[in-house]
CSV table of C-alpha atoms in Angstrom, one decimal:
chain,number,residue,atom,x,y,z
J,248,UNK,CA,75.4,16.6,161.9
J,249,UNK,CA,72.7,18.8,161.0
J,250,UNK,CA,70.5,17.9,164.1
J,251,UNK,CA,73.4,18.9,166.4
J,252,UNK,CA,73.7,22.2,164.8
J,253,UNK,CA,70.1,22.8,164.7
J,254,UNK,CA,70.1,21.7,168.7
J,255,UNK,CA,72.4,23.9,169.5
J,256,UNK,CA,71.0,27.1,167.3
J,257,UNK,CA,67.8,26.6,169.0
J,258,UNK,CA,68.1,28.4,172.1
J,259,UNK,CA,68.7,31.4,170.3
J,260,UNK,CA,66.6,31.5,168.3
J,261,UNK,CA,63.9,31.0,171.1
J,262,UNK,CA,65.0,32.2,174.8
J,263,UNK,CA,68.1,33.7,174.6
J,264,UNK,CA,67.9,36.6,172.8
J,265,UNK,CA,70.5,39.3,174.3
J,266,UNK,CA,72.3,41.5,172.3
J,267,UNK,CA,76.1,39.8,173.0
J,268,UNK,CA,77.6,43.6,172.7
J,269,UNK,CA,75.2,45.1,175.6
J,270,UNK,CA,75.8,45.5,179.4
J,271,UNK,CA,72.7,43.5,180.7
J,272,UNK,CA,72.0,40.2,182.1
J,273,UNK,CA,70.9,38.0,179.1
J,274,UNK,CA,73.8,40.2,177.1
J,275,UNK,CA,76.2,37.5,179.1
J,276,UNK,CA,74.7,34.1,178.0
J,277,UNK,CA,75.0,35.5,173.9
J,278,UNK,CA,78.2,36.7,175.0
J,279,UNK,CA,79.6,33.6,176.5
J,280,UNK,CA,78.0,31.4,173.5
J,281,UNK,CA,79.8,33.5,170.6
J,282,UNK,CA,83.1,33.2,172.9
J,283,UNK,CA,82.7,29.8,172.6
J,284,UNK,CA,81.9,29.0,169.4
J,285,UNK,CA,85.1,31.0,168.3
J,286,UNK,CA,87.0,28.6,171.0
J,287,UNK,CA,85.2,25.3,168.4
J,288,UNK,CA,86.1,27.2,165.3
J,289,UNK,CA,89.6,27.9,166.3
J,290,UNK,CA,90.2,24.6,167.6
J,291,UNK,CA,89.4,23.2,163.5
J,292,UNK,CA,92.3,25.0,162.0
J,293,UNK,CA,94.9,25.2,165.2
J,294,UNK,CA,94.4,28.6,165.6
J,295,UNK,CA,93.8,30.9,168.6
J,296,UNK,CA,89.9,32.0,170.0
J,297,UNK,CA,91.4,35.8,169.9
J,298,UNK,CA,92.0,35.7,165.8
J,299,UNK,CA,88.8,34.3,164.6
J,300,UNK,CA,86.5,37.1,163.8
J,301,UNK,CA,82.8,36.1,162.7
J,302,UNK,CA,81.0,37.5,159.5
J,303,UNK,CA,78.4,37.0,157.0
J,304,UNK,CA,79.9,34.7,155.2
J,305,UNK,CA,83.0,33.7,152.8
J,306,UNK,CA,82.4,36.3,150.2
J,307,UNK,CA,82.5,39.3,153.2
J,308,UNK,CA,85.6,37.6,154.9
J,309,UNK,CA,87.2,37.4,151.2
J,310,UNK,CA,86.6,40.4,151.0
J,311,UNK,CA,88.2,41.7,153.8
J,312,UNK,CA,91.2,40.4,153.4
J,313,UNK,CA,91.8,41.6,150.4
J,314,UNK,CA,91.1,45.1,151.4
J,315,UNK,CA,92.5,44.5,154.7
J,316,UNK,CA,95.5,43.7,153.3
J,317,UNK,CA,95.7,47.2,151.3
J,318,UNK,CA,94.7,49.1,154.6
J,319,UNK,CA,98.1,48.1,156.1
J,320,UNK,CA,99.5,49.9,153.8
J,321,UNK,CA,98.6,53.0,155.6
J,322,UNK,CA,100.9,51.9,158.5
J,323,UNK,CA,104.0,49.0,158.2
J,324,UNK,CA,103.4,47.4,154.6
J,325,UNK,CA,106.0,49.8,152.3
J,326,UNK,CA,108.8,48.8,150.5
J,327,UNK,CA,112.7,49.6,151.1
J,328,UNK,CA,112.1,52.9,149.2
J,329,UNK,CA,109.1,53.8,151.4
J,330,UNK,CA,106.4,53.2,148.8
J,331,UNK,CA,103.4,51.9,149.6
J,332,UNK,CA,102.8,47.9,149.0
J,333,UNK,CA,100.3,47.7,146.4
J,334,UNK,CA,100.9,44.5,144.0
J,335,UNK,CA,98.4,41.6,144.8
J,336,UNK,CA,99.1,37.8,143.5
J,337,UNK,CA,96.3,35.5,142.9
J,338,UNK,CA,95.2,32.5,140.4
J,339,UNK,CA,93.6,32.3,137.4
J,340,UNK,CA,90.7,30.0,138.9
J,341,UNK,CA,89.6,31.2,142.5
J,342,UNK,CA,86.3,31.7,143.5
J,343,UNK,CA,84.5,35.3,142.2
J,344,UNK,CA,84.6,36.6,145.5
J,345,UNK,CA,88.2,37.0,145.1
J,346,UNK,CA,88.7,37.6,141.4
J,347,UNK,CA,85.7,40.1,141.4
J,348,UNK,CA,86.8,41.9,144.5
J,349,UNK,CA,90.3,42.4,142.6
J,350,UNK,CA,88.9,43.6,139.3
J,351,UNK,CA,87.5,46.4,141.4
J,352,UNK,CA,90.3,47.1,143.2
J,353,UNK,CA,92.2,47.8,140.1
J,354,UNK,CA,89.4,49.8,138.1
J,355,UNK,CA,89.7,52.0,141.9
J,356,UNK,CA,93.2,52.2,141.6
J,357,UNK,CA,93.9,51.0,144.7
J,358,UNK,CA,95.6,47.7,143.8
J,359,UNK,CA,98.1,46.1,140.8
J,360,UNK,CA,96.9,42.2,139.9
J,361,UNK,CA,98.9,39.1,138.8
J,362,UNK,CA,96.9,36.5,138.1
J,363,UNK,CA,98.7,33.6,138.1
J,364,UNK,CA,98.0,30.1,135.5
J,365,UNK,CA,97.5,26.8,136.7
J,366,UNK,CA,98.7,23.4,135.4
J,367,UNK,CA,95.3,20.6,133.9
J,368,UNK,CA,95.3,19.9,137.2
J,369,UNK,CA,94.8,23.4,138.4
J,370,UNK,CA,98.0,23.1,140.9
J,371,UNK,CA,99.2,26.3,141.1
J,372,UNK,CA,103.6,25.9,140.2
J,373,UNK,CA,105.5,27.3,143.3
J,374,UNK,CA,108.2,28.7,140.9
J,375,UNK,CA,105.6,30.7,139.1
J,376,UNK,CA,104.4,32.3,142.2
J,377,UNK,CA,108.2,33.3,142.8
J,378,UNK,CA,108.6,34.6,140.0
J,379,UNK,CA,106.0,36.9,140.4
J,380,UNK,CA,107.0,37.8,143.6
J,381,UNK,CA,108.1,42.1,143.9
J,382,UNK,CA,109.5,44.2,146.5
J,383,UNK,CA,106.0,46.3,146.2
J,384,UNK,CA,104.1,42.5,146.9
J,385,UNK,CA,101.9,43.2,150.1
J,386,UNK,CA,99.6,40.2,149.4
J,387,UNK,CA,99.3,36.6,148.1
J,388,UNK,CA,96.0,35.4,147.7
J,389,UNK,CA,95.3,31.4,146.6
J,390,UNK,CA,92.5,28.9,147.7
J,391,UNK,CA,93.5,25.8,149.7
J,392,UNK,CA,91.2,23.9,147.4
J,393,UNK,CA,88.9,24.8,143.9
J,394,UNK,CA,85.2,24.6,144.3
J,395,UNK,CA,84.6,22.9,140.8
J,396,UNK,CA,87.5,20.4,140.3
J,397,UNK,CA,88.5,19.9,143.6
J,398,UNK,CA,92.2,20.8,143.0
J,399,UNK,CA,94.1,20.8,146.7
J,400,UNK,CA,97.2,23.4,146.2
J,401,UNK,CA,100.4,23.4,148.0
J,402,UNK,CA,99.8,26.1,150.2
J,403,UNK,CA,102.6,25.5,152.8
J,404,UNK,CA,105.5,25.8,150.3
J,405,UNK,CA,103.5,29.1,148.3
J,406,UNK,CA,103.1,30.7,152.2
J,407,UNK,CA,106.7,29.9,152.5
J,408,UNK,CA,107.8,31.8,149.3
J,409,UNK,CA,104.9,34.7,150.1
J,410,UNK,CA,107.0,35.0,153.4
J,411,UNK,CA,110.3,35.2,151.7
J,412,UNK,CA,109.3,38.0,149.7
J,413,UNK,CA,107.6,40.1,152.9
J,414,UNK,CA,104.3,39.8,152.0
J,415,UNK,CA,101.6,38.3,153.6
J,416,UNK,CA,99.3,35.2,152.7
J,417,UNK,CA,95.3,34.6,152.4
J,418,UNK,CA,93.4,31.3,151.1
J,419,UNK,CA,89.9,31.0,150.8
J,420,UNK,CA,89.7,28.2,151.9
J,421,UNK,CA,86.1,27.9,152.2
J,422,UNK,CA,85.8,24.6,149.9
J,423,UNK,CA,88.4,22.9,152.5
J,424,UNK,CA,87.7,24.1,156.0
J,425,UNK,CA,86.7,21.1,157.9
J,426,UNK,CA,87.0,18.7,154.8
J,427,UNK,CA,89.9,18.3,154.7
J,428,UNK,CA,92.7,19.4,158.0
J,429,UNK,CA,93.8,22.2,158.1
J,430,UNK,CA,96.4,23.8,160.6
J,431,UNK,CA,96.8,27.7,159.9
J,432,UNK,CA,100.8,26.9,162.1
J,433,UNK,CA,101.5,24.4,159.8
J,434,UNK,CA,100.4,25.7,156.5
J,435,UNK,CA,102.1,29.3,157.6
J,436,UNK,CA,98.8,31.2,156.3
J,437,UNK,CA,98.5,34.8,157.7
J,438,UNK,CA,94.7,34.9,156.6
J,439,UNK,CA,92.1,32.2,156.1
J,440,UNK,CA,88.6,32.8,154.6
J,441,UNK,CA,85.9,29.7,155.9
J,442,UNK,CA,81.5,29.8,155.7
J,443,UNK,CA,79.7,27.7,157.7
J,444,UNK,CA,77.4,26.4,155.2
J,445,UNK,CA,79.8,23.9,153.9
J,446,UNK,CA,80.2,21.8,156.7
J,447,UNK,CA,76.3,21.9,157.9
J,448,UNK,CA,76.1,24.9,159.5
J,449,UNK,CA,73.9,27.8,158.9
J,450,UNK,CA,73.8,29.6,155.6
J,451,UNK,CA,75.3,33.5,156.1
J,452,UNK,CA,77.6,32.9,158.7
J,453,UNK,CA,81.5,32.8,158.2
J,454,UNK,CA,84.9,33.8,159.2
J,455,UNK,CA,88.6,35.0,158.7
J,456,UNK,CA,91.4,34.2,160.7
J,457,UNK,CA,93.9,36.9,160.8
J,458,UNK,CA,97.2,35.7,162.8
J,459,UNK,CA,97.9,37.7,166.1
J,460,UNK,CA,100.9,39.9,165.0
J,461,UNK,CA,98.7,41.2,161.7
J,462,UNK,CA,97.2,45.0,162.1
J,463,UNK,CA,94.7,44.0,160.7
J,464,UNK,CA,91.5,46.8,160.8
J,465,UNK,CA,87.8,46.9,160.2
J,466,UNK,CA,86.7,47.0,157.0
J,467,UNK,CA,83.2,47.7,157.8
J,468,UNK,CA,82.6,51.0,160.4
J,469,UNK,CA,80.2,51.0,163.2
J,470,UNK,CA,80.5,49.5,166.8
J,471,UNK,CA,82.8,48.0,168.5
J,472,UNK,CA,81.9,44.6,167.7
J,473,UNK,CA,84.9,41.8,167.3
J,474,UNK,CA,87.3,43.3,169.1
J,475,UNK,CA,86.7,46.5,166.7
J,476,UNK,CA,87.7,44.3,164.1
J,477,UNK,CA,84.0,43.9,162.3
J,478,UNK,CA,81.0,46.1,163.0
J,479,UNK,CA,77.9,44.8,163.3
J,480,UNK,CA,75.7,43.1,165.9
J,481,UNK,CA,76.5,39.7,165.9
J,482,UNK,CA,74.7,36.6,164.2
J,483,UNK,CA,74.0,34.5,167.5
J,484,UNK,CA,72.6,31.7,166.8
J,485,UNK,CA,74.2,31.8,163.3
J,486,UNK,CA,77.7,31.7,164.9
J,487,UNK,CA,76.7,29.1,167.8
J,488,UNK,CA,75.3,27.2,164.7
J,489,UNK,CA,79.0,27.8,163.1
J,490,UNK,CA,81.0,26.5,166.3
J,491,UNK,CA,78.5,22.8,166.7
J,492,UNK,CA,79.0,22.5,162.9
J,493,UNK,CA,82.8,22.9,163.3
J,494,UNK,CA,82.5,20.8,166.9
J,495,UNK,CA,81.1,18.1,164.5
J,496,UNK,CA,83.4,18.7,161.2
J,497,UNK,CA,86.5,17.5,163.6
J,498,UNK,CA,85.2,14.6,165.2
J,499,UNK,CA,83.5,13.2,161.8
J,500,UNK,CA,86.8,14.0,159.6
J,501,UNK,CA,88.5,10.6,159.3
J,502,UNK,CA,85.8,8.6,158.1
J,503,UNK,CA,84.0,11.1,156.1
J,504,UNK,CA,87.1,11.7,154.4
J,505,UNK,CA,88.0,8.1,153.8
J,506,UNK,CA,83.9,7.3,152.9
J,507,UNK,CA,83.2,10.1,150.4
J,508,UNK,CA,87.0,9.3,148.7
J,509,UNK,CA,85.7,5.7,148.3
J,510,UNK,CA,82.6,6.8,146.9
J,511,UNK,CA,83.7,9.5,144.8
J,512,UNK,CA,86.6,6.5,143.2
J,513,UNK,CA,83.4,4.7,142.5
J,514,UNK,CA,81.6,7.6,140.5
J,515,UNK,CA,84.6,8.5,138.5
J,516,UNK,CA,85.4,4.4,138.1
J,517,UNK,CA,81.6,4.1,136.9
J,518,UNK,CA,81.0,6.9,134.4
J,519,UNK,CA,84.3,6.2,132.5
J,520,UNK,CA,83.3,2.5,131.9
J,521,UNK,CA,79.8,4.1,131.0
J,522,UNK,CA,81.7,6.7,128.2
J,523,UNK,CA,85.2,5.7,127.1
J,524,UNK,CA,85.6,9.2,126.1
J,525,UNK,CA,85.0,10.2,129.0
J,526,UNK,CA,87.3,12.6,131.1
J,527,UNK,CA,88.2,13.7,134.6
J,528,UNK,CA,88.5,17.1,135.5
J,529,UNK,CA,91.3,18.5,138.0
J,530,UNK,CA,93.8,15.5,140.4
J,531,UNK,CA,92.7,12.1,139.4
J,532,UNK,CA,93.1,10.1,143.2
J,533,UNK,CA,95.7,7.6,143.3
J,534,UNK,CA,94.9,3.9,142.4
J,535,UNK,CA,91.5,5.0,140.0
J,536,UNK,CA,93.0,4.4,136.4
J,537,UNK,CA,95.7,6.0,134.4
J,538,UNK,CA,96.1,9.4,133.9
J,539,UNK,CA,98.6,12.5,133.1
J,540,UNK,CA,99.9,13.5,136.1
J,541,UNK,CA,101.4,17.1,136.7
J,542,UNK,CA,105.0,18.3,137.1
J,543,UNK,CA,104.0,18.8,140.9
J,544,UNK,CA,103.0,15.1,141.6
J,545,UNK,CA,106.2,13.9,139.9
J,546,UNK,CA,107.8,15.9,142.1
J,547,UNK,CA,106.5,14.7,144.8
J,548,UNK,CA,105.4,18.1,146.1
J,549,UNK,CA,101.4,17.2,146.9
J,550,UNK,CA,102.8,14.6,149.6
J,551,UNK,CA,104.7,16.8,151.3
J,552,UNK,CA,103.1,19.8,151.0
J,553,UNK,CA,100.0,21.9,151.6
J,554,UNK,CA,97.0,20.8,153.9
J,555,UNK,CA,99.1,17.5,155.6
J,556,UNK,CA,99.7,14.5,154.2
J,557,UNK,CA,96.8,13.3,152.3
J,558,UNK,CA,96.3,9.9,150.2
J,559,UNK,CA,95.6,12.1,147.5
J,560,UNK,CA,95.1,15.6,146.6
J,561,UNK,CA,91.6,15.8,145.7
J,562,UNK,CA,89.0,16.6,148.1
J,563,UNK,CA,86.8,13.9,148.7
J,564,UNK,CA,83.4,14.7,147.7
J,565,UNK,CA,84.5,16.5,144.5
J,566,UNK,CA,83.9,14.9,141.1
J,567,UNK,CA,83.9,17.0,137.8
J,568,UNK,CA,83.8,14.8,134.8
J,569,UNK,CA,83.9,16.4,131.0
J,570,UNK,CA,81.4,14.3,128.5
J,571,UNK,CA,82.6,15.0,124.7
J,572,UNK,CA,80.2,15.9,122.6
J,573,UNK,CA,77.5,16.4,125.0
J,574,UNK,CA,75.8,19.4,126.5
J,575,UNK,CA,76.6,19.4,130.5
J,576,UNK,CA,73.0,21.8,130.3
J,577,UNK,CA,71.0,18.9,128.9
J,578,UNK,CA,72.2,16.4,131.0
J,579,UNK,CA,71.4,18.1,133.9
J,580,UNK,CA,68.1,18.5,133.0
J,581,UNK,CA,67.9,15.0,132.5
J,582,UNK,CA,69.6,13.8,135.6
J,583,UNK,CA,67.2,16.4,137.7
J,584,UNK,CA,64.0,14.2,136.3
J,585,UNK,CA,65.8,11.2,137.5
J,586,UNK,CA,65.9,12.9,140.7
J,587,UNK,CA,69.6,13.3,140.3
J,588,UNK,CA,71.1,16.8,141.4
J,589,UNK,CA,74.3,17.9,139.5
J,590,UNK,CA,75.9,21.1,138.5
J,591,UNK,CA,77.6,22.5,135.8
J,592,UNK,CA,80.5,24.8,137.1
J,593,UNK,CA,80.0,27.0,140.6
J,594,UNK,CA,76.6,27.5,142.4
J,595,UNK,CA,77.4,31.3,142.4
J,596,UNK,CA,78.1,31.7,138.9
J,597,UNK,CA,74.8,29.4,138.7
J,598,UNK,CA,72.1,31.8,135.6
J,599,UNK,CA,75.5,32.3,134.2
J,600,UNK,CA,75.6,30.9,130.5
J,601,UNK,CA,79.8,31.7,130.1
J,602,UNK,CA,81.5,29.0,130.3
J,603,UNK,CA,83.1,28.2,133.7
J,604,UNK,CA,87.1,30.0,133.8
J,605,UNK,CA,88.3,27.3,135.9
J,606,UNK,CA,87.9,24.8,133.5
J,607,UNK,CA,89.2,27.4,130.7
J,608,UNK,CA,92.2,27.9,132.9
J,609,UNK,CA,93.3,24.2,132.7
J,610,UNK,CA,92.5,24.2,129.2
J,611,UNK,CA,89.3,22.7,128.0
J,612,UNK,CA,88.0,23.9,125.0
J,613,UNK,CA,84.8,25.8,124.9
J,614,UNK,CA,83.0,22.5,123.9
J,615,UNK,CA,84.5,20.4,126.6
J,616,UNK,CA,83.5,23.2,129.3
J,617,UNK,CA,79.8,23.0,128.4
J,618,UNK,CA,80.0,19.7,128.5
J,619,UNK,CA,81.5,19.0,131.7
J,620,UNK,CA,79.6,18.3,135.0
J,621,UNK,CA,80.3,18.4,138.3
J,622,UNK,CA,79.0,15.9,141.5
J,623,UNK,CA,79.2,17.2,145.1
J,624,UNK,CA,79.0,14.2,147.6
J,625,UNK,CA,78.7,14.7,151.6
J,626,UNK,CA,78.3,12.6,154.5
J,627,UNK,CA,74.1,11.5,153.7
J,628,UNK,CA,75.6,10.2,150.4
J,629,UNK,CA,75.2,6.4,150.0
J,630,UNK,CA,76.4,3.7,147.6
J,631,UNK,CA,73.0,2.9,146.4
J,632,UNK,CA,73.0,7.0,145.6
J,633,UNK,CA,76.4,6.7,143.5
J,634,UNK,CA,75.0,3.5,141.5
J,635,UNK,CA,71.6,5.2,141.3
J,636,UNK,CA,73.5,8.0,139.3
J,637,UNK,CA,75.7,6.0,137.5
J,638,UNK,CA,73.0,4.2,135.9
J,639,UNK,CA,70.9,7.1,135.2
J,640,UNK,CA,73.9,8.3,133.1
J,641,UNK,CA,73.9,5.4,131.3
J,642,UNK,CA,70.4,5.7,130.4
J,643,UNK,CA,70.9,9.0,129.6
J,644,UNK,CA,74.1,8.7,127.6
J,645,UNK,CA,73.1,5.8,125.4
């Protein structure tokens, strides 16, 4: 996958070096190449060309949702009484881009948060979203899947109460876009949030959908870029490195899917037998031991809801696994000199020595979130990788 991106980013990096927004002749071929790219990053989430809109990455396209959101309330988004829409919903363990972004809002005013809990599993509970649900509701903000346990939420039935209620609906869903399918009709989302590092594509390069019928404005003044939507001269070969990336996400889905869910049952299967005690963090697949399983999966609500029907609701190359009585900072240290990458909670929060509030939010204790680490697997992962680490943990354990 990464060749094709690279292949394709080339180009423009080289010869083709038009600015896409100006009226000359080698404007047309940057031009034509962004146009297209937003056709392939459209066509990954079943949306149209016209309402994907390119920027710098998940954290900006957060971002402007959020305040996006609050900049309708300038025109159409006010309640019965004519007040202006300012109550935002969210969960307890999205990414910082989002729960950042909202603390600000609120220390400028601008914004009233609910942050809503999570179940061990971290499912977010449909009927605690609708509870929370007000007439002065202009947003609903919750990630299609968590970055550090993998948790997959039910976003179709949470857009359909957000609608309900008049208020719009975001997700990040930068952990699931092109992971996992997504269909932005199906699921009912007004706004998704995607970065094109997660799928192979070029670091600082992402993108929000924002459904046709949404207002929505610039949060970021300037040109005329993006349909006046997002000022800025465009990343060229960043976003024709987005659209091969998403060109290859799509026809690589299936079996990536079905191959890093195998080998992420096998890690999980592995280090249990290794440590009794051990623990899994966030869904536990179907068919890999026993385990608590929430009020949603009893209820059947993970297979018929949210991101299609999937065998089960944890994305595939997630595996977070709590250790008692060891020191997740340790064993990574020891894994690294076995030549074994891991991480302890999310990349961006990585310097940070708090412990991680996802795994506080489905309630570990302080002493089983710093002991807890988390695997990422992708398509280069092999077998011989997975029993590489498994043994190393041994080792390392004993």
């Amino acid at each position: 996958m990464r060749g094709e991106v690279l292949e394709a980013m080339l180009p423009y990096l080289t010869e083709h070096y038009g600015n896409p927004s100006a009226t000359y002749g080698l404007a047309s071929e940057a031009a034509n190449a962004i146009a297209i790219a937003r056709e392939q990053a459209a066509d990954l989430i079943g949306a149209k060309p016209h309402e994907i809109f390119f920027t710098s990455g998940g954290t900006e396209a957060d971002n402007w949702a959020l305040r996006g959101a609050l900049l309708l309330v300038e025109t159409s988004m006010r309640t019965a009484e004519g007040k202006s829409k300012r109550h935002i919903i969210s969960s307890r363990i999205e990414h910082q881009a989002i729960l950042r972004c909202l603390k600000r809002l609120e220390e400028e005013g601008l914004a009233e948060v609910t942050l809503l809990p999570v179940d061990r599993e971290g499912l977010v509970s449909p009927a605690d979203l609708k509870d929370a649900l007000r007439p002065d509701t202009i947003l609903v903000s919750i990630m299609a899947a968590n970055n550090e346990i993998g948790s997959m939420e039910p976003l179709a039935k949470l857009a359909d109460l957000t609608h309900e209620a008049g208020a719009l609906f975001h997700t990040d869903a930068v952990q699931a876009f092109g992971q996992i399918p997504l269909d932005v009709k199906k699921l009912g989302v007004d706004l998704l949030s995607a970065s094109a590092h997660k799928i192979y594509g070029p670091k600082g390069t992402g993108m929000l959908y924002v459904r046709e019928t949404i207002p929505f404005r610039s949060m970021i003044q300037g040109g005329a870029q993006e349909k006046n939507r997002r000022a800025g001269t465009e990343n060229v070969p960043g976003i024709v490195g987005f659209g091969a990336a998403c060109v290859c996400a799509k026809k690589t889905l299936p079996d990536r899917m079905r191959r890093e869910g195998a080998l992420r049952n096998l890690l999980i299967k592995r280090a249990e037998e290794i440590y009794p005690a051990a623990r899994l963090n966030g869904p536990r697949p179907k068919g890999v031991g026993l385990a608590h399983r929430s009020s949603l999966l009893e209820q059947g609500t993970r297979d018929e809801e949210g991101p299609g029907k999937m065998p089960d609701w944890r994305l595939p190359g997630n595996v977070n696994i709590c250790f008692p009585g060891k020191s997740a900072e340790l064993l990574l240290i020891m894994l690294e000199a076995e030549g074994i990458l891991a991480s302890a909670g999310s990349a961006c929060a990585s310097g940070s020595l708090d412990p991680s509030h996802v795994l506080s939010a489905i309630g570990l204790s302080e002493d089983d979130n710093r002991a807890s680490l988390r695997f990422s697997l992708g398509e280069e992962t092999s077998r011989e990788e997975i029993e590489k680490t498994a043994d190393a943990l041994e080792r390392i354990l004993k």
